[in-house]
XYZ file of C-alpha atoms in Angstrom:
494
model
C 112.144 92.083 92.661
C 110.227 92.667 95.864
C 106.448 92.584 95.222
C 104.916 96.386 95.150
C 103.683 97.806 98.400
C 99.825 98.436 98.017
C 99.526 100.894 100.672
C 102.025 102.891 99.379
C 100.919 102.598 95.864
C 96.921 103.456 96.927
C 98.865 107.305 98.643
C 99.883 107.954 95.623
C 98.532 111.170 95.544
C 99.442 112.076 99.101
C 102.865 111.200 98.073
C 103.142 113.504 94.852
C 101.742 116.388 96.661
C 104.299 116.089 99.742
C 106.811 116.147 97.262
C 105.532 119.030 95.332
C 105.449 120.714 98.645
C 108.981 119.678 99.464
C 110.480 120.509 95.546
C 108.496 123.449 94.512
C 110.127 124.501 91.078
C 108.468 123.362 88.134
C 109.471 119.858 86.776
C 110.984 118.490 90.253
C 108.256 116.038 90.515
C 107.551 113.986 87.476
C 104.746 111.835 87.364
C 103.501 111.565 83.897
C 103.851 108.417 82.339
C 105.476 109.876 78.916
C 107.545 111.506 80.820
C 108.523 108.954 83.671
C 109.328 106.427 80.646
C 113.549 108.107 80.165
C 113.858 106.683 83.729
C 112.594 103.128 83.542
C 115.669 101.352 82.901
C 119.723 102.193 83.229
C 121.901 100.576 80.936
C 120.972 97.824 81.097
C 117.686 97.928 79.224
C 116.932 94.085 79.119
C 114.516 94.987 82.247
C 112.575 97.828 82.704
C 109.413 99.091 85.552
C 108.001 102.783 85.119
C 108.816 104.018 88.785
C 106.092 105.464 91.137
C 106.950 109.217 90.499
C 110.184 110.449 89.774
C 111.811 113.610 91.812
C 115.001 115.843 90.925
C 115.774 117.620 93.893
C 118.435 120.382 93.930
C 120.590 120.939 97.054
C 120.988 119.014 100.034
C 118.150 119.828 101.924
C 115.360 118.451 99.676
C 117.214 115.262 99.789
C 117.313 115.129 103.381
C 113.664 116.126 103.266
C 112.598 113.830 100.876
C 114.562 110.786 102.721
C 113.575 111.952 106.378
C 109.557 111.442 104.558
C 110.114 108.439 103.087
C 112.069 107.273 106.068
C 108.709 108.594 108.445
C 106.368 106.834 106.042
C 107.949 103.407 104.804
C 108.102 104.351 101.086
C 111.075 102.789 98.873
C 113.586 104.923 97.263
C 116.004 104.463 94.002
C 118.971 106.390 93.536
C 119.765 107.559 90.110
C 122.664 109.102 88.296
C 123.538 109.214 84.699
C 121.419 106.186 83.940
C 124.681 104.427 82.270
C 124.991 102.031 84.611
C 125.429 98.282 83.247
C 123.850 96.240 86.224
C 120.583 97.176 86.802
C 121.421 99.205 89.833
C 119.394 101.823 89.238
C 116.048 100.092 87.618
C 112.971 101.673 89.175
C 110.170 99.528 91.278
C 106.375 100.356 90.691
C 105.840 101.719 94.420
C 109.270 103.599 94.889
C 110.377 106.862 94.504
C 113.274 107.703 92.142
C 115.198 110.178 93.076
C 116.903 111.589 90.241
C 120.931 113.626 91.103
C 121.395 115.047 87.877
C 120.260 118.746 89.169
C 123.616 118.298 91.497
C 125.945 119.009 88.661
C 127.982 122.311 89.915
C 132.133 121.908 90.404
C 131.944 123.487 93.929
C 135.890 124.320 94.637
C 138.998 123.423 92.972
C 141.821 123.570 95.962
C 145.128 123.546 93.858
C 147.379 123.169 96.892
C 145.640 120.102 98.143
C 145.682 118.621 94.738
C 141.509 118.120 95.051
C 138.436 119.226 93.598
C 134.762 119.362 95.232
C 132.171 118.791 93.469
C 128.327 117.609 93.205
C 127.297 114.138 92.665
C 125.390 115.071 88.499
C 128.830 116.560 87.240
C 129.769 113.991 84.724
C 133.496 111.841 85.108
C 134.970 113.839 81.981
C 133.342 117.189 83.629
C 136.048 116.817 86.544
C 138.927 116.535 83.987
C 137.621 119.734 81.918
C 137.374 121.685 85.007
C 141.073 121.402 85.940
C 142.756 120.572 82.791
C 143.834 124.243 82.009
C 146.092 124.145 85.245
C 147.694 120.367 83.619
C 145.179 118.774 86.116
C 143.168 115.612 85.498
C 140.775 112.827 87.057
C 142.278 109.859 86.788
C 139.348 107.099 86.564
C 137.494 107.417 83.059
C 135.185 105.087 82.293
C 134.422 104.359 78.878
C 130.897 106.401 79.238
C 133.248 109.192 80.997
C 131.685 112.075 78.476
C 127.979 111.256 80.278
C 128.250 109.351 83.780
C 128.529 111.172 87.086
C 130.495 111.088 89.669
C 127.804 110.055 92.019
C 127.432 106.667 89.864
C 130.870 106.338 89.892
C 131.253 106.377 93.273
C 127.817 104.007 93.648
C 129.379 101.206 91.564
C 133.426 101.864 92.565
C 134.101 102.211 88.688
C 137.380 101.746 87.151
C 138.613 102.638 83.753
C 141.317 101.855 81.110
C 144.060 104.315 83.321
C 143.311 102.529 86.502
C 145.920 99.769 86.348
C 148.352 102.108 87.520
C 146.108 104.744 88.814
C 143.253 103.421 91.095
C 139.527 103.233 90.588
C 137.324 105.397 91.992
C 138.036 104.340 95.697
C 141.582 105.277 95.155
C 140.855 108.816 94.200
C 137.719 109.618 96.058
C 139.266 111.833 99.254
C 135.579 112.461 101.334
C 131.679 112.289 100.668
C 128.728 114.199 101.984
C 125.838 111.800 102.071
C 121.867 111.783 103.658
C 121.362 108.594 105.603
C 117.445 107.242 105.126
C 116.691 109.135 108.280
C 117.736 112.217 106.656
C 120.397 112.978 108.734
C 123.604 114.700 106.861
C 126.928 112.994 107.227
C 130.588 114.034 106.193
C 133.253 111.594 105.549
C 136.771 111.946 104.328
C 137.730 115.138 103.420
C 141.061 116.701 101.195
C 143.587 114.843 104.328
C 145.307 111.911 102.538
C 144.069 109.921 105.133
C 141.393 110.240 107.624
C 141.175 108.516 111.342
C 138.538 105.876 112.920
C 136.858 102.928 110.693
C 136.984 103.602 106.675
C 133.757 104.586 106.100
C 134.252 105.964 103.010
C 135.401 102.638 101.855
C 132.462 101.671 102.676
C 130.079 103.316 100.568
C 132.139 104.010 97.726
C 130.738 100.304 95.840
C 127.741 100.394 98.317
C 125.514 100.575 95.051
C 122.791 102.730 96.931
C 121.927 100.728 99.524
C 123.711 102.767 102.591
C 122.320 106.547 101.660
C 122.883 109.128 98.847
C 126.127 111.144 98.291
C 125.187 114.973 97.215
C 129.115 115.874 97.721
C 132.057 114.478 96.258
C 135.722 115.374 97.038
C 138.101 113.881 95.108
C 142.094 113.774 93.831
C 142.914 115.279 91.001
C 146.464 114.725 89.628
C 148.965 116.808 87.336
C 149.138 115.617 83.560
C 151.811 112.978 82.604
C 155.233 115.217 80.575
C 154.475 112.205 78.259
C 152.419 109.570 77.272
C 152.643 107.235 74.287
C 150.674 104.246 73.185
C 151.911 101.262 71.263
C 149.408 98.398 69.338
C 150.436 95.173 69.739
C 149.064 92.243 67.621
C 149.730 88.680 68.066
C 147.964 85.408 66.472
C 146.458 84.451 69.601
C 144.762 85.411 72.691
C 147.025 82.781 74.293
C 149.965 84.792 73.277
C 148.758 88.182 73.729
C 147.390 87.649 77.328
C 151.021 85.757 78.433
C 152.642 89.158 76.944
C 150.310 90.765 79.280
C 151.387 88.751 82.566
C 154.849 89.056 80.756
C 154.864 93.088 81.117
C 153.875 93.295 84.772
C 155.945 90.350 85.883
C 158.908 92.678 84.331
C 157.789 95.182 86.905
C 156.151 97.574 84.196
C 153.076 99.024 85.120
C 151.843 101.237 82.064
C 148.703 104.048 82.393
C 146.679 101.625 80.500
C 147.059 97.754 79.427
C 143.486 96.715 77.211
C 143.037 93.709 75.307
C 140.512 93.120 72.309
C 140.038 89.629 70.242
C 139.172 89.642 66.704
C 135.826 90.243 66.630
C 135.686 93.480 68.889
C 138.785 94.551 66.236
C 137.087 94.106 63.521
C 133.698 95.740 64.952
C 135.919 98.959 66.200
C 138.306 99.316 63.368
C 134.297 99.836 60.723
C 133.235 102.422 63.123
C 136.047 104.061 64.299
C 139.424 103.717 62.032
C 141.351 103.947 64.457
C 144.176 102.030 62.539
C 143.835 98.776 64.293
C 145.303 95.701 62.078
C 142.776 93.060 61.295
C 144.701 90.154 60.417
C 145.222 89.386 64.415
C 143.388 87.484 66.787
C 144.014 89.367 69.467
C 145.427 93.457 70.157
C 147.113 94.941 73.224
C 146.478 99.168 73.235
C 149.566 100.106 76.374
C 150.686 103.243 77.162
C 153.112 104.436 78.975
C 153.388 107.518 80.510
C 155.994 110.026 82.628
C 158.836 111.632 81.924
C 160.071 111.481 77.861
C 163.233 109.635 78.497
C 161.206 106.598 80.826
C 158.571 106.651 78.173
C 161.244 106.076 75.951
C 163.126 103.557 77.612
C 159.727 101.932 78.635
C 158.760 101.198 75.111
C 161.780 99.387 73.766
C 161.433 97.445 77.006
C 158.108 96.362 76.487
C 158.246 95.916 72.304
C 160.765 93.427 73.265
C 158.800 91.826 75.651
C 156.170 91.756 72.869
C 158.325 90.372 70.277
C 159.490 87.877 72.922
C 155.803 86.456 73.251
C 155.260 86.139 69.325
C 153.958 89.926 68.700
C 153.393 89.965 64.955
C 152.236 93.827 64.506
C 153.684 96.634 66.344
C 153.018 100.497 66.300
C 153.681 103.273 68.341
C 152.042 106.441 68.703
C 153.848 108.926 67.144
C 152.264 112.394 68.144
C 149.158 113.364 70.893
C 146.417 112.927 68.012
C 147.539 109.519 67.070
C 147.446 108.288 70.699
C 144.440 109.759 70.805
C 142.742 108.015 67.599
C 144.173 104.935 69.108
C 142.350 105.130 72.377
C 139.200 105.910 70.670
C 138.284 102.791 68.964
C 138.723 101.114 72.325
C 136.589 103.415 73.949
C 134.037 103.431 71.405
C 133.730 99.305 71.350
C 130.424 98.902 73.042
C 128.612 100.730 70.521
C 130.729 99.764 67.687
C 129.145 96.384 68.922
C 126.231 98.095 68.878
C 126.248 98.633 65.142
C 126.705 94.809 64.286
C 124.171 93.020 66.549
C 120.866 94.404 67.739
C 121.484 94.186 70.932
C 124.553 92.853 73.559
C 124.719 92.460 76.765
C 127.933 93.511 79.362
C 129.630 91.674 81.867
C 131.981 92.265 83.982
C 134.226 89.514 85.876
C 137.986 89.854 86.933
C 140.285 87.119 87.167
C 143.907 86.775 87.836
C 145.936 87.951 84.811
C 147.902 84.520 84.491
C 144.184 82.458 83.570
C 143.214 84.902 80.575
C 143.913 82.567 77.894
C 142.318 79.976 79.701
C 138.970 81.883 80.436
C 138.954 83.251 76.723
C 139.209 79.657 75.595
C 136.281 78.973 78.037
C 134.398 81.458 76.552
C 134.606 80.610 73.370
C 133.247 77.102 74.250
C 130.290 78.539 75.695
C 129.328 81.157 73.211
C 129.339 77.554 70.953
C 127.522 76.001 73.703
C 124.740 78.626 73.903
C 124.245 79.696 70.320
C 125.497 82.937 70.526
C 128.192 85.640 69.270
C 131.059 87.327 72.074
C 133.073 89.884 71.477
C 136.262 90.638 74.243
C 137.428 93.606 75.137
C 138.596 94.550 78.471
C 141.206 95.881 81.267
C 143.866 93.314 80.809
C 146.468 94.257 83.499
C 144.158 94.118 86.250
C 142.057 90.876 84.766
C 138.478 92.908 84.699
C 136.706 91.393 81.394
C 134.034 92.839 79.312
C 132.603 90.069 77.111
C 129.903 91.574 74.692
C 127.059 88.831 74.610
C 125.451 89.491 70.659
C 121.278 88.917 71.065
C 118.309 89.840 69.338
C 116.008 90.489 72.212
C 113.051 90.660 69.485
C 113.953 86.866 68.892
C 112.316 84.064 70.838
C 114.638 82.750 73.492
C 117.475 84.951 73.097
C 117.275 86.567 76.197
C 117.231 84.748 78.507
C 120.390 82.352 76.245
C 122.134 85.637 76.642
C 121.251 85.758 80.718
C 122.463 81.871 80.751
C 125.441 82.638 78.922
C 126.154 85.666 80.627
C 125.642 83.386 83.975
C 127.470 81.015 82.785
C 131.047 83.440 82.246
C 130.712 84.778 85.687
C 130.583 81.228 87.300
C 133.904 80.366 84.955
C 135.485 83.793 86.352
C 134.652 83.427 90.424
C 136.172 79.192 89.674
C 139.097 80.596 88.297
C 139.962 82.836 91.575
C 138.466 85.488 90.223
C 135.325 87.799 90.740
C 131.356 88.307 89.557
C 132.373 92.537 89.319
C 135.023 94.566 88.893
C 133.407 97.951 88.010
C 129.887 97.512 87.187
C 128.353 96.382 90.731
C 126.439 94.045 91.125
C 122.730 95.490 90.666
C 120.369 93.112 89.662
C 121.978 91.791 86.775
C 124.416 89.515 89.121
C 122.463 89.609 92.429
C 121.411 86.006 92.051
C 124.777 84.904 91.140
C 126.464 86.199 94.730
C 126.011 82.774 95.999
C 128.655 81.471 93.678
C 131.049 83.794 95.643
C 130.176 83.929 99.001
C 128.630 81.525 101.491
C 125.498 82.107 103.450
C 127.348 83.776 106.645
C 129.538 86.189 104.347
C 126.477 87.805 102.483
C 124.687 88.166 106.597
C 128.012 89.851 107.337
C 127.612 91.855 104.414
C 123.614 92.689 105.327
C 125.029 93.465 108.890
C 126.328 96.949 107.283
C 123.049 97.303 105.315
C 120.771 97.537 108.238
C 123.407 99.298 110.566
C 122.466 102.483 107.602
C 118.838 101.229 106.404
C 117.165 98.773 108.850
C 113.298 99.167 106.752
C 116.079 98.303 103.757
C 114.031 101.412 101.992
C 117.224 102.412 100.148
C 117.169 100.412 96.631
C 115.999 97.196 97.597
C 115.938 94.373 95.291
C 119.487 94.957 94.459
C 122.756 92.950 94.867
C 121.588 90.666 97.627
C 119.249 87.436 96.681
C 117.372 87.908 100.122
C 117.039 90.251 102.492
C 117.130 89.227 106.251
C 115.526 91.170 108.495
C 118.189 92.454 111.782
C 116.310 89.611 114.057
C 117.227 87.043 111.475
C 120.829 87.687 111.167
C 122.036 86.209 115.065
C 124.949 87.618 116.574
C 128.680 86.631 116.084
C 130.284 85.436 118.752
C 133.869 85.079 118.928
C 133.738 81.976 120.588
C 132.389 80.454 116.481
C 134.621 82.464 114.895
C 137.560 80.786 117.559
C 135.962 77.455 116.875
C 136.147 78.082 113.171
C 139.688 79.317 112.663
C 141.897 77.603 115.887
C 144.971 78.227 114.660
C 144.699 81.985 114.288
C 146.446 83.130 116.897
C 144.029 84.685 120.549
C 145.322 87.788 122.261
């Protein structure tokens, strides 16, 4: 991480009490150390720093305020949601100022007709869907930590979900953004239009982890309730098997709601904690539903059990009523801290690959778990490739860190040679920052900085995060289309 700033560090004081004066209420400016300690990691609590001082501003205004100061006076700044993010993204540094979104957590219009709700950055994922699911309304995205991470994160990171095979991640249902630049100017982009005109923007800083400015408005999609939708457990002897019935299912033009994937060990770890009814004489377990109208749910499922039974499926259920589906979907989104319960710590990745090498890069993993010393547990999104191997540690052990960081290192490497990528959901953060060079050369991550200091040229706004070095804008030389001619001559000149 960047060293601490002294100067800032020795205004301290002048610091708090501009805040203070800039967030009157009582508790918008923490300083404490007891009470700064809640904020010193995310989820991923293998690395921690107590931050500077801590503010929770509450509308829009403050946060312009507060980024205009910091902006004026060359002090850092850390966005924060929930705090459930898995890659560091929001870890504090010892001379910046957190600012905390969780005070932004009002649903601010629900617009029926437009299919799209408004709301502040602090109102949790699973907040959206209560808000609108007493019209048949939902939000698509849910991320297994749906019941406590914000939209605001969400949008941070790009996260996915289990539904998002077949309904987007969060860049497919975000519709427009109100966000503060570092200057503290106020920006709108999007809106409810499908589709707005000019560069995509809001591409752009939905999976800008924090680094671009921070979003105090959020409109987004929301979408009417499936008539139906069932969910079937499929069990097979290997993960060989069960990830070629995978590529089997989509290459049949089937695209269910949700396609997961869990080996034995995450089975056997979520079936003790949640009974959900999951078999545990398999090596590996497919959870797909399928949702729509009754009869295509119905005709769906006899396609795909014989799809199943095609590719060696040796235990097969289907959902029979709304609870059951629901029981089944709950021990797969309660396996992180059913692995929780058998190891004293884990650590989550989060590469994607191309469906069709799944076997291959389980096989792979199991080699290196052997290689390393150490315990994995699989589950992830298996119809759009985006793994979550659960690394088993004992951080209070010698050396089993930083085996877990190696290992961890080790599966993203095998994911980006495969064709694949170092994140599908979780960002990059700091956790994978010093991996990026696996995955992109030298003049793709300047490209990449390029867009960094066109929003945040001091690079105030979360630094230390997702790139391995920071160029300043008179390192990173022009383009000229004469190299990029030179480079690629048979791409066509107009």
């Amino acid at each position: 991480m960047p060293e601490p700033d002294q100067h800032t560090l020795a205004r301290r004081k002048d610091i708090i009490a501009a805040m203070r004066d800039i967030i009157p209420s009582p508790g918008g400016v923490i300083v404490d150390d007891d009470q700064l300690r809640p904020y010193e990691c995310d989820g991923l609590m293998a690395y921690r720093q107590l931050p500077m001082i801590v503010v929770l501003p509450e509308n829009t205004a403050q946060v312009a305020a507060i980024l205009k100061y910091c902006h004026t006076n060359k002090i850092r700044v850390v966005p924060r949601g929930a705090g459930t993010g898995l890659s560091g993204g929001a870890l504090p540094m010892a001379d910046a100022i957190t600012i905390s979104m969780m005070k932004f957590n009002r649903v601010l219009d629900i617009d029926w007709d437009n299919r799209a709700a408004v709301v502040q950055p602090g109102v949790t994922n699973l907040g959206i869907t209560r808000a609108v699911e007493h019209k048949g309304f939902y939000y698509a995205p849910d991320p297994s930590s749906q019941i406590a991470c914000s939209i605001g994160g969400n949008i941070a990171e790009n996260s996915g979900g289990v539904h998002c095979l077949k309904y987007g991640l969060t860049t497919n249902n975000v519709l427009g953004v109100e966000m503060v630049t570092i200057e503290g100017e106020i920006l709108r982009v999007g809106g409810k239009g499908l589709d707005q005109a000019g560069y995509d923007l809001l591409g752009i800083i939905t999976g800008s982890e924090g680094l671009l400015g921070i979003v105090t408005e959020v409109t987004v999609r929301i979408l009417r309730k499936p008539e139906t939708a069932r969910a079937l457990l499929l069990g097979f002897n290997s993960s060989e098997e069960g990830g070629n019935c995978v590529a089997a299912i989509i290459a049949a033009g089937i695209i269910p709601g949700g396609l997961e994937m869990m080996d034995a060990p995450a089975i056997k770890a979520t079936e003790e904690f949640v009974q959900a009814g999951y078999p545990l004489d398999v090596e590996a377990l497919l959870l797909v539903e399928l949702d729509g109208p009754q009869v295509e749910v119905d005709y769906l499922i006899d396609r795909v059990g014989k799809i199943a039974r095609d590719c060696g499926a040796v235990y097969s259920r289907i959902s029979e009523n709304e609870e059951e589906r629901l029981l089944f979907w709950s021990g797969r989104k309660n396996a992180f801290p059913a692995i929780g319960r058998i190891s004293p710590d884990y650590m989550c990745m989060d590469g994607t690959i191309p469906r069709g090498r799944l076997s291959e890069v389980l096989t792979g993993m199991q080699d290196l778990s052997k290689k390393h010393g150490l315990g994995v547990a699989n589950v992830f999104h298996a119809g759009d490739g985006n793994l979550h191997p659960l690394i088993m540690f004992d951080a209070n052990k010698a050396g089993d860190l930083e085996k877990a960081e190696a290992f961890g290192a080790d599966i993203l490497k095998l994911c980006v040679a495969v064709g694949g990528v170092l994140s599908g959901e979780h960002g990059i953060g700091v956790e994978k920052r010093d991996l990026m060079g696996e995955m992109f050369t030298a003049d793709d991550m300047k490209h990449q900085e390029r867009i960094k200091m066109a929003f945040d040229e001091d690079q105030l706004l979360n630094p230390g995060k997702v790139f391995p070095t920071l160029h300043g804008c008179g390192e990173l030389k022009t383009l000229h289309a004469k190299a990029v001619a030179d480079k690629f001559p048979d791409i066509p000149r107009f």
